[in-house]
XYZ file of C-alpha atoms in Angstrom:
603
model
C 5.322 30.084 -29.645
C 6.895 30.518 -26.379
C 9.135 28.181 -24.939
C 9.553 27.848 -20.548
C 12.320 26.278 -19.689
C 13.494 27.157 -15.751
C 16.516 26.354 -14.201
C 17.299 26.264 -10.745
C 18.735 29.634 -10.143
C 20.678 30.962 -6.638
C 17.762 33.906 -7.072
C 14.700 31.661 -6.185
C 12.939 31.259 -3.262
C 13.839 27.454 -3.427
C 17.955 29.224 -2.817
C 16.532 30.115 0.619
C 15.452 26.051 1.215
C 17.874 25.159 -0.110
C 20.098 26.387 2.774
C 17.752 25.764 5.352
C 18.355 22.142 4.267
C 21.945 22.274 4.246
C 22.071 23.929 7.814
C 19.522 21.127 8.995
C 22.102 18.233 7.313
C 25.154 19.832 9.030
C 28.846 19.703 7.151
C 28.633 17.371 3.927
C 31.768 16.108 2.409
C 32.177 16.026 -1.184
C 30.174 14.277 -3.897
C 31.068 10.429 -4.488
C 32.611 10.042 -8.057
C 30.208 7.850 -10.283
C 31.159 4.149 -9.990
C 30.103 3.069 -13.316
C 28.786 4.829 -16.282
C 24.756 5.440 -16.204
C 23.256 2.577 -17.913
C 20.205 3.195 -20.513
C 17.087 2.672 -18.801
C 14.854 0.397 -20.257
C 11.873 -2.046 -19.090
C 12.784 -4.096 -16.307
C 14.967 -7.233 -16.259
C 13.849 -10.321 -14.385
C 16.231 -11.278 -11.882
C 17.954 -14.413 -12.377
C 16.896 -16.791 -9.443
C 17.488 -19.986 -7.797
C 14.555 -22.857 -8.636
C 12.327 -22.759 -5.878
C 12.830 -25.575 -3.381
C 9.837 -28.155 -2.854
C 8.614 -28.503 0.203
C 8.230 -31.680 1.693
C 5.358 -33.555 1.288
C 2.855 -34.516 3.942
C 2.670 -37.670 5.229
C -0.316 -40.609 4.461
C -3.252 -40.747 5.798
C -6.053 -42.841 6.037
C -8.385 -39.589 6.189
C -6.486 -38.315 2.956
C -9.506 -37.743 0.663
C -11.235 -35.953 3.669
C -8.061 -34.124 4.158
C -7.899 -32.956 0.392
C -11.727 -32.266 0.614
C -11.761 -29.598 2.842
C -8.694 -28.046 1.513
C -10.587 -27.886 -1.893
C -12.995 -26.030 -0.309
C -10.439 -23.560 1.408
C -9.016 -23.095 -1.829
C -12.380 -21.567 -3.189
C -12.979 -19.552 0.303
C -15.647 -22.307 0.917
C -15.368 -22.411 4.806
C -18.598 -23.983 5.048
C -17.823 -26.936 3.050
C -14.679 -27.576 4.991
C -16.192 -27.755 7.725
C -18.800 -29.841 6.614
C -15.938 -32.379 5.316
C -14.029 -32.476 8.383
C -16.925 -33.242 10.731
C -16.949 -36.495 9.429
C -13.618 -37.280 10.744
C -13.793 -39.184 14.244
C -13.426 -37.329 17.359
C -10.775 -39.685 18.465
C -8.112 -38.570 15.924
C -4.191 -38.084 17.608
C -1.003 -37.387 15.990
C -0.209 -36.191 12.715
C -3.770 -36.267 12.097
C -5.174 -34.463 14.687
C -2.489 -31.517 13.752
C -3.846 -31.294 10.450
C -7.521 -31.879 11.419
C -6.781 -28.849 14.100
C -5.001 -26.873 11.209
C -7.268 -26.803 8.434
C -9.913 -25.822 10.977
C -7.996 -22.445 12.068
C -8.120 -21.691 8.545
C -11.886 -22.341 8.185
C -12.087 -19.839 11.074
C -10.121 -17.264 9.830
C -12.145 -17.391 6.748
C -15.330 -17.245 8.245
C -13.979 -14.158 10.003
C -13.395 -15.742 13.787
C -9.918 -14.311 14.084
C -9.853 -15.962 17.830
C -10.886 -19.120 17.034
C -8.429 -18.888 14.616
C -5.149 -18.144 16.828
C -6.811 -21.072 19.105
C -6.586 -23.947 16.790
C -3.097 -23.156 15.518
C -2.253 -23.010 19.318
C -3.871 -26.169 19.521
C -1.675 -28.137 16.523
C 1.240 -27.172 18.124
C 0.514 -29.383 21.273
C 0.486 -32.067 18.597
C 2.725 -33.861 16.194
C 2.877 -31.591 13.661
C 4.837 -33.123 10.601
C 7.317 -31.119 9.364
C 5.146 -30.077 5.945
C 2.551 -28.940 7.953
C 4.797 -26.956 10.400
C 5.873 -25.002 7.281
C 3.016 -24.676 6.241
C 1.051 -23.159 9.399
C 4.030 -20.648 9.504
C 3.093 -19.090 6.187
C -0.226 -18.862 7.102
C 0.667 -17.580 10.350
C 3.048 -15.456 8.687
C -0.063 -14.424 6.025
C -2.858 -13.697 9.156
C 0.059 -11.177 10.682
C 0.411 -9.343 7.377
C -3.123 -8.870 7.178
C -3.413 -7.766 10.386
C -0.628 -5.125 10.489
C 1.526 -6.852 12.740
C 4.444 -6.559 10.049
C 7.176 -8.125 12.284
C 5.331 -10.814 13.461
C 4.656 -11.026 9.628
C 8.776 -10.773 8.825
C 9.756 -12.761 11.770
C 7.903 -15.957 10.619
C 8.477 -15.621 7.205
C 12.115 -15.170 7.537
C 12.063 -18.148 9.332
C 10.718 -20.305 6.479
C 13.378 -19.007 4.401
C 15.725 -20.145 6.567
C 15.053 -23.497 5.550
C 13.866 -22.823 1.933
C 15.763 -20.074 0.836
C 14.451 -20.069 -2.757
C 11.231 -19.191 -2.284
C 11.338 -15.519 -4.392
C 7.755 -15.086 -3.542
C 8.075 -15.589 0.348
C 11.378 -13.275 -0.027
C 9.466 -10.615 -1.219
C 6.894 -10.765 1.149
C 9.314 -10.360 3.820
C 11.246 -7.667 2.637
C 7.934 -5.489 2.089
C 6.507 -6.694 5.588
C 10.162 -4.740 7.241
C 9.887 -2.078 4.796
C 6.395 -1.528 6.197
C 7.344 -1.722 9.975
C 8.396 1.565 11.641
C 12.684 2.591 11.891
C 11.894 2.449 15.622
C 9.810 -1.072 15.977
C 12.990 -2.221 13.418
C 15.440 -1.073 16.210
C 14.109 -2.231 19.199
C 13.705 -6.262 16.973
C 17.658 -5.587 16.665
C 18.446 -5.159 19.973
C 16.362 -7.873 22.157
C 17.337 -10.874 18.941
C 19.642 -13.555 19.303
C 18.846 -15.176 16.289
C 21.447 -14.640 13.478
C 19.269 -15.331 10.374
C 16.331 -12.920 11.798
C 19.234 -10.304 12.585
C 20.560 -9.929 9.356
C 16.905 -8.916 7.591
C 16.486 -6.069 10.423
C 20.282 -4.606 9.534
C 20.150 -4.625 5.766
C 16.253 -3.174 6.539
C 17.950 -0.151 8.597
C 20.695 -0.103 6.692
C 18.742 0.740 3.714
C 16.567 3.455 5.563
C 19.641 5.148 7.286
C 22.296 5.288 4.809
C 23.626 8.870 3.892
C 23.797 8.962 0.076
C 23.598 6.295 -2.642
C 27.965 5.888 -2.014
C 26.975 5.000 1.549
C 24.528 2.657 0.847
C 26.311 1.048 -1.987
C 29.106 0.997 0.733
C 27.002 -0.587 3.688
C 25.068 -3.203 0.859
C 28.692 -4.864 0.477
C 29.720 -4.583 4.371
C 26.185 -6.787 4.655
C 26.801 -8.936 2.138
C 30.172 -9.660 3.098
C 28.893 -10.423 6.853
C 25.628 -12.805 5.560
C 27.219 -14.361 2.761
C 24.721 -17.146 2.827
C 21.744 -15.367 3.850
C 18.061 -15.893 1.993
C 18.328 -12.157 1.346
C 21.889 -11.776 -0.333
C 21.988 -13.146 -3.672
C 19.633 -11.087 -5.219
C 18.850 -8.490 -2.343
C 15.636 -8.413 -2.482
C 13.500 -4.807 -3.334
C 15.762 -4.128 -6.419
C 18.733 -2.916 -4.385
C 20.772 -5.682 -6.233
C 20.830 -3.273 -8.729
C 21.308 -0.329 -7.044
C 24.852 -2.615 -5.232
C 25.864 -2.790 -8.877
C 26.855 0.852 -8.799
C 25.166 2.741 -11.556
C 25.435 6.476 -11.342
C 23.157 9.144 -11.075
C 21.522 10.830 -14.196
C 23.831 14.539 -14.991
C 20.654 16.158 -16.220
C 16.748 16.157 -15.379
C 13.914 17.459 -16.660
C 10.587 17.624 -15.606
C 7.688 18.420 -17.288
C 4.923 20.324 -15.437
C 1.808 22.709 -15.995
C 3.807 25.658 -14.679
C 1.170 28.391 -15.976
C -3.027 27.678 -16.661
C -5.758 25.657 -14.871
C -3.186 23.161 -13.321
C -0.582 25.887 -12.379
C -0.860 25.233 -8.297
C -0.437 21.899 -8.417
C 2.646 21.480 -10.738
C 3.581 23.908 -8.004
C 3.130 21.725 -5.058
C 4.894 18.827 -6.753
C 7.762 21.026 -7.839
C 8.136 22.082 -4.248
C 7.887 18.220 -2.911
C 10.790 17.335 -5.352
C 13.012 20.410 -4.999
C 12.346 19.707 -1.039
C 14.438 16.362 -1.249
C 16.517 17.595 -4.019
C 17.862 20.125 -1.678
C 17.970 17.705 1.214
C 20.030 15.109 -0.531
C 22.746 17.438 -1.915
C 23.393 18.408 1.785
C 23.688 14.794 2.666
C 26.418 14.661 -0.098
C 24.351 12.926 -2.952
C 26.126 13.827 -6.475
C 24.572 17.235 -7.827
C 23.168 16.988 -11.478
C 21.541 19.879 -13.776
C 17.883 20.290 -13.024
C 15.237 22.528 -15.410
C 11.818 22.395 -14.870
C 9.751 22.847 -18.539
C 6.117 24.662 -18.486
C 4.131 22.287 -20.827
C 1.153 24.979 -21.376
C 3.836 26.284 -23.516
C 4.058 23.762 -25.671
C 1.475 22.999 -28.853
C 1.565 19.141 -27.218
C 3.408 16.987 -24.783
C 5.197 15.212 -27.262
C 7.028 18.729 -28.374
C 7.750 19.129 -24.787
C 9.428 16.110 -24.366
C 11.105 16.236 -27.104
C 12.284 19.642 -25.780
C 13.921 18.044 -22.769
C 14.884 15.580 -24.608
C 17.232 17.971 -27.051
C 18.471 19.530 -24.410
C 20.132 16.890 -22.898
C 17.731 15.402 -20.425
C 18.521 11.701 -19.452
C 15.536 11.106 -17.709
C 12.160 13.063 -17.936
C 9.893 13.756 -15.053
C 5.842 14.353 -15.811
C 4.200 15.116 -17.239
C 0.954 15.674 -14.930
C -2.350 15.263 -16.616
C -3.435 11.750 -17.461
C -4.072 12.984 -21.389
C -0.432 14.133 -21.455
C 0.768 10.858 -20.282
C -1.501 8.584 -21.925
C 0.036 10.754 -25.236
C 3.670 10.461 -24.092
C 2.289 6.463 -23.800
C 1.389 5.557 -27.095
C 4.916 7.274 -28.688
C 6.309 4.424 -30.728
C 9.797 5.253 -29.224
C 11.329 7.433 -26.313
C 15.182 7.702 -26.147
C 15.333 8.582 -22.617
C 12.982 6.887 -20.032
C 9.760 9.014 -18.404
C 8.647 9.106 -14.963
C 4.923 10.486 -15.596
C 3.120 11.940 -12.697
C -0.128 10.321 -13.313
C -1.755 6.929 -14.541
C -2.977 5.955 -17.789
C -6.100 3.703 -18.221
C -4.425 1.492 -21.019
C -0.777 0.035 -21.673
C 1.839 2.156 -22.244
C 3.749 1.149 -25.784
C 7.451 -0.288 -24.511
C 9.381 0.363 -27.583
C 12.229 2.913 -26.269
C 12.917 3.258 -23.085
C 10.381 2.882 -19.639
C 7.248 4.553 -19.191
C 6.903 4.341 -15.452
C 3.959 5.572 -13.933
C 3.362 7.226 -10.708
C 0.158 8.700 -9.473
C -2.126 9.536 -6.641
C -4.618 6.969 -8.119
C -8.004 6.695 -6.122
C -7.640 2.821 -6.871
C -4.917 2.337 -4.675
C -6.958 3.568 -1.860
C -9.622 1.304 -2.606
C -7.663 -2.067 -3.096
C -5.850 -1.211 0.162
C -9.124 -0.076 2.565
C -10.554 -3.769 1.836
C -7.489 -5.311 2.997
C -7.508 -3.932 6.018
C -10.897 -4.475 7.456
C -10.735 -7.910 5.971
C -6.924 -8.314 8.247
C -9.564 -6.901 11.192
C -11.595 -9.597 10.139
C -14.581 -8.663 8.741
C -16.158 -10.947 5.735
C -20.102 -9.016 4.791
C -19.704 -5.510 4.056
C -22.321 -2.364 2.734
C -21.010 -0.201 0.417
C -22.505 3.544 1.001
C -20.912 5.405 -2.065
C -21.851 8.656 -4.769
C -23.708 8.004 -7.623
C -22.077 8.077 -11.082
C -19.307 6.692 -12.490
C -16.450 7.844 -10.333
C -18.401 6.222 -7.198
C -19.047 3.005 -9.542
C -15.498 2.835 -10.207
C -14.671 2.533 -6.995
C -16.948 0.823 -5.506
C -15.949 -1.395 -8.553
C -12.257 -1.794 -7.363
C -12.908 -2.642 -3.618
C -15.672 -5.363 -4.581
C -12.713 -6.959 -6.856
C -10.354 -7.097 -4.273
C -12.372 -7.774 -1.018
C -14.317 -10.719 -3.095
C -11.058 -11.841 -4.161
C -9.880 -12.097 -0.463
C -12.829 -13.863 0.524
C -15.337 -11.002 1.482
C -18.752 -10.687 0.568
C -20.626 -7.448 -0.503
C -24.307 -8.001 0.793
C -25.816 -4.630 -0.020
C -24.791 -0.946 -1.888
C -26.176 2.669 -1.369
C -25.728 5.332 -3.671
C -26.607 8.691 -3.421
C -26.879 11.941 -5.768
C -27.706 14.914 -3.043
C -27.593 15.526 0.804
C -31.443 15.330 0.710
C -31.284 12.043 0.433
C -28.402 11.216 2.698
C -30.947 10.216 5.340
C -33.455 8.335 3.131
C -30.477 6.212 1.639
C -28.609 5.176 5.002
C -31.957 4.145 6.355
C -33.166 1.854 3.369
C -29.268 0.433 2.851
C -29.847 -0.372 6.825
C -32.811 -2.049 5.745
C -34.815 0.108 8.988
C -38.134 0.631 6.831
C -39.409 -2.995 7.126
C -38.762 -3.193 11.041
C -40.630 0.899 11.075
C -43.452 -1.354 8.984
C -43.804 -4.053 11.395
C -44.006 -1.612 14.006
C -46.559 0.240 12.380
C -48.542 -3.110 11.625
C -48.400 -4.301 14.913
C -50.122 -0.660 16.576
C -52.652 -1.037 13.960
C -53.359 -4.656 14.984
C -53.567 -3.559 18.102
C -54.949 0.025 18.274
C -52.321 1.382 20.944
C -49.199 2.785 20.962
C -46.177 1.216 21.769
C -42.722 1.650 22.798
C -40.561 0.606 19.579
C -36.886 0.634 18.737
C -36.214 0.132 14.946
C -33.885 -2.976 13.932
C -31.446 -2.442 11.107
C -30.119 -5.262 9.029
C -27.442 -7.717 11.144
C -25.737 -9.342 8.093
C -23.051 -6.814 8.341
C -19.675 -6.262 10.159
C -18.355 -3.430 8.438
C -19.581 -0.288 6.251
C -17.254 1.434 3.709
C -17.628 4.580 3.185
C -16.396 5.558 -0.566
C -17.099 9.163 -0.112
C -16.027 12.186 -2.590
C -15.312 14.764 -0.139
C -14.633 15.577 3.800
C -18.409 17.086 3.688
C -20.127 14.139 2.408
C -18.308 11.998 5.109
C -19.284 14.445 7.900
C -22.743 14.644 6.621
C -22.814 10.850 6.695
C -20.895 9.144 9.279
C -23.774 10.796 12.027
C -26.262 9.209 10.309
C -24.928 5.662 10.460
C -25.196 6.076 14.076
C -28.532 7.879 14.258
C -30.262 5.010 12.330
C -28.280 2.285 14.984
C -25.392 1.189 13.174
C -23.095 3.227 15.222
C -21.652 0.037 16.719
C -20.342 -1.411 12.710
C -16.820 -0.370 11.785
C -16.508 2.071 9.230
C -13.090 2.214 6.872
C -12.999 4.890 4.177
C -10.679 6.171 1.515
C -8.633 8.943 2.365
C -10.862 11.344 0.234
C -13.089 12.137 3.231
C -9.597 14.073 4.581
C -8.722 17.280 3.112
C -5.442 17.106 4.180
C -5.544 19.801 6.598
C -6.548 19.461 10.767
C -10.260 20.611 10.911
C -12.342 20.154 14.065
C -14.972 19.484 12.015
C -14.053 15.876 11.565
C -14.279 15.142 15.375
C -17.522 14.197 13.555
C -16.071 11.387 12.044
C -14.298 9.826 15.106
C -13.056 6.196 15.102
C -13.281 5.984 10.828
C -10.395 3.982 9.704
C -9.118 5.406 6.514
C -6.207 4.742 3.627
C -3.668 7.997 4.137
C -0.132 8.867 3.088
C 2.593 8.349 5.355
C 3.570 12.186 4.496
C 0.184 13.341 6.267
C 1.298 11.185 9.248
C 4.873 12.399 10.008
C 6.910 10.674 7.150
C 9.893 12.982 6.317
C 8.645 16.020 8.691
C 12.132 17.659 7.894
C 11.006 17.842 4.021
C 7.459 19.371 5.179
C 9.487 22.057 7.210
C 11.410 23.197 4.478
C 8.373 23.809 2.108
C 7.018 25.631 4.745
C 9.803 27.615 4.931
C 9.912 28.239 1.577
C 7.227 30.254 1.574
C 4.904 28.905 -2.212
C 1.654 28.076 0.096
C 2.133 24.913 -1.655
C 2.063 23.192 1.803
C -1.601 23.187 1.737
C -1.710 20.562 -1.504
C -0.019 18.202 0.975
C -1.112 15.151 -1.034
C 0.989 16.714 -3.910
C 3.908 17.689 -2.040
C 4.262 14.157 -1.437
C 3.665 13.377 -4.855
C 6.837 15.439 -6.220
C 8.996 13.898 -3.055
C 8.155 10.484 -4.534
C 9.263 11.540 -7.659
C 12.561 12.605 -6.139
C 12.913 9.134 -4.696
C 11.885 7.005 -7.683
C 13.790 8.842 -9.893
C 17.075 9.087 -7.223
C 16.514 5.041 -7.468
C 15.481 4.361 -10.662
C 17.727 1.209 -11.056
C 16.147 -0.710 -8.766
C 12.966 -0.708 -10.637
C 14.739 -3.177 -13.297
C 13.849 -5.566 -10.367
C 10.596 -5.934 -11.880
C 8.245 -7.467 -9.346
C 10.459 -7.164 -6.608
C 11.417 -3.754 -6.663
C 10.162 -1.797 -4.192
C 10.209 1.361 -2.555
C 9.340 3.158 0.478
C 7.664 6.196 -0.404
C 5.756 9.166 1.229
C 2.865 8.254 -0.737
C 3.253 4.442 0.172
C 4.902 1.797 -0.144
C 5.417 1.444 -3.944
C 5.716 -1.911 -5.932
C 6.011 -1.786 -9.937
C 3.274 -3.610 -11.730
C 4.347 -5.216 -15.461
C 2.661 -2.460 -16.780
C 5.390 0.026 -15.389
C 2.588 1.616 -13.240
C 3.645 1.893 -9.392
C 1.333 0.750 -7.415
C 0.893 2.651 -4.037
C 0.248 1.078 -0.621
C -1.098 4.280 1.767
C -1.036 2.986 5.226
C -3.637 3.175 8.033
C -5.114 5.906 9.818
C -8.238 6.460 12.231
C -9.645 9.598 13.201
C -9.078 10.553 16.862
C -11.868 12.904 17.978
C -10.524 15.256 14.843
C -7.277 14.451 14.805
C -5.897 11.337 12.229
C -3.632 9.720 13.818
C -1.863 6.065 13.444
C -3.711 3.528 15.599
């Protein structure tokens, strides 16, 4: 049986990029030695961390039991009942417990979707006297509504203020550190430069510092320069998002492998990933990053992907990359033992065995789409949603996923649509809308009446948003009109990014003012990396979504010590921001997008 293995030869187109790149990068000095020797990657450690510090407790009251009534009900996302519970108190109430009367109220709003009437009763606790448990306390929710709502350094800001004064809250820490990662290089820079506080200053340098550095040397450099200026800071002992581990000085792997489709059915997309990697391969030796043997292994060659692995494996590989389709991973999965860790390009649906070393997971995976949409119209504040998706089980699943999360965050789902053809497009909007009753009454009433009248059908008004789970750009065109023709223009509509192919069509001017889940690579991340696959020349560059795919593999892989942060690692990919799950799966965060006219675009 034939065997592909490909180097990276001076003869191949990528030779061509690979200058372009270097040109781009201008003058690079010469690789950094290796600190340390490359440590065997396994699963991931748990960082060793301080106890968390209490806070302090709120002060008695005579209205306690009313006080732990309603937060009861807040717990279980019973707005309703806290209400209830706090009308009893008196109308008369000042100090302390007016503050927490007020407070507990602005999150009853903000549950029951009211965003304003929110923001006005926090306002309104702090013209009171606000103990100092309950000050904390409305800064994490404070710090919790911003997050939600996308305003990330509003988010950081108040967050990193709580640490301030209890510095060993890991959860809190982590929360701010993905709130910066989240906020744009340029929002980051124009914080830095307008702050005079010292604690808030040191989270927006160590943020830049980690998005600007050169090469790993640099940043391994610039991490100790930081931690040598904020000794005591909440962030420096660990640093949060796994770069503890990457200050520690581990070197880069001397030889890669990945594992791809190269020939067959899946040929063009093993393509487009190979081009996304070799795009930031290329850009990172002409920033000076440490050069390392690369081969690229055509699985169709190979009776299974076991063999293949074991290929790379024998041929000196120290980390493996793929392979692509989810059987090939779920087989690499279920191998009692792997002597050198795998980055697989895809998810599998059940736990990977842990016996060797990682299985880490990173994929395109519709879910993440899903889980994401319904946190974003629930940040916009909407609570009662109608699910219009495709029938069958890939539509189920989905729907599946976004009912899990948005229920979890307090949302309700008060009505689903599915539909098998574009016949019934029409037919299955208008009965989801509920219009066929008010058509009836209509109907009725010029019976009863024997004349004709001037009628305007009502659709149902127990919803304030409609997500759109479509499978394809056609089906969302075909759709979105119709929402409006049967008089729910006027309801928000937030999809998945599967209703974008990718590519700028004027067709979708018909889907104008959809908010959708979308890569940061289809909305300018890294435009020097989409240049140079253009350049190169593979047509690859129109499986965008994959392109990004392979540059995130470049980045995990460049990083891959900072994923033995466990929960707290985290990186900032073009796919999203990516988080590791304790299944070794990456979970992607794809950021939001709204169609202008037919252009997607950032709001």
């Amino acid at each position: 049986m034939t065997r592909t293995t490909t180097p990276i030869t001076a003869g191949s187109h990528w030779a061509g990029l690979a200058l372009v790149l270097a040109l781009g990068s201008g003058c690079s000095t010469a690789p950094p030695e290796p600190l340390t020797p490359p440590p065997q990657a396994v699963a991931p450690e748990k960082p060793v961390e301080a106890a968390p510090e209490l806070p302090p407790p709120m002060p008695v009251s005579r209205w306690d039991d009313v006080f732990a009534q309603a937060r009861t009900a807040l717990r279980a996302r019973d707005w309703m009942a806290a209400e209830q519970a706090l009308a009893e108190l008196p109308r008369e109430l000042a100090g302390e417990d007016l503050a927490r009367r007020d407070f507990l109220l602005a999150r009853a709003a903000f549950l029951r979707g009211d965003l304003e009437g929110s923001r006005r009763w926090v306002a309104a606790t702090r013209n009171a006297a606000a103990p100092e448990a309950l000050r904390l306390e409305r800064a994490a929710f404070s710090a919790e509504v911003a997050q939600l709502a996308g305003d990330w350094l509003a988010s950081a800001r108040t967050g990193a203020g709580i640490l301030s004064e209890q510095a060993g809250d890991a959860a809190l820490r982590r929360a701010v550190w993905a709130d910066l990662n989240r906020a744009e290089e340029s929002d980051l820079a124009a914080e830095l430069s307008t702050t005079t506080d010292r604690d808030w200053r040191g989270w927006l340098e160590l943020a830049l510092l980690d998005r600007r550095a050169e090469n790993r040397q640099a940043l391994q450099e610039a991490l100790q320069q930081w931690r040598n200026e904020y000794p005591a800071h909440a962030a420096a002992a660990p640093l949060p998002g796994g770069l503890e581990y990457l200050a520690r000085g581990p070197a880069s792997p001397t030889r890669v492998a990945l594992l791809l489709p190269l020939s067959g059915r899946l040929a063009p997309a093993a393509r487009a990933v190979q081009d996304g990697y070799l795009a930031h391969y290329f850009a990172a030796q002409a920033r000076g990053e440490p050069p390392y043997a690369l081969s690229f292994i055509d699985t169709t060659a190979f009776e299974s992907a076991t063999a293949a692995y074991r290929h790379a494996v024998a041929g000196g590989a120290e980390i493996v990359i793929g392979p692509l389709s989810k059987e090939a991973v779920t087989e690499l999965g279920q191998l009692p033992e792997r002597p050198v860790p795998v980055l697989a390009l895809n998810r599998t649906d059940s736990n990977a065995l842990q016996g060797g070393s990682a299985l880490v997971q990173l994929s395109l995976a519709p879910e993440d789409d899903a889980r994401r949409v319904a946190e974003l119209a629930y940040g916009n504040g909407a609570r009662r949603a109608l699910v219009l998706r495709p029938a069958g089980e890939r539509g189920a699943r989905s729907e599946d996923v976004l009912r899990s999360r948005w229920q979890a965050l307090g949302g309700s789902v008060v009505g689903t649509a599915s539909y098998a053809s574009a016949e019934a497009y029409s037919d299955n909007v208008k009965n989801a809308l509920n219009l066929s009753p008010s058509e009836q009454r209509a109907s009725d009433i010029r019976s009863m009446l024997a004349t004709n009248i001037e009628f305007t059908p009502r659709r149902r008004q127990d919803i304030d948003v409609i997500f759109l789970l479509a499978d394809s750009p056609a089906e969302a065109r075909s759709l979105k009109p119709l929402l409006a023709f049967h008089y729910a223009g006027n309801v928000p509509v937030y999809a998945t990014s599967s209703i974008y192919s990718g590519v700028p069509d004027l067709r979708d001017r018909d889907l104008n003012g959809v908010r959708l889940t979308e890569l940061p690579w289809l909305l300018g991340s890294n435009p020097g990396l989409r240049v140079a696959i253009a350049a190169g020349n593979t047509g690859s560059d129109n499986l965008a979504r994959l392109n990004a795919l392979g540059a995130d593999a470049w980045l995990v892989q460049s990083r891959f010590a900072q994923l033995q942060a466990g929960a707290d690692a985290l990186l900032r990919g073009d796919t999203g921001l990516l988080r590791l799950d304790p299944s070794l799966r990456l979970q992607r965060e794809p950021v939001l997008a709204v169609f202008d006219g037919s252009d997607l675009v950032r709001p």
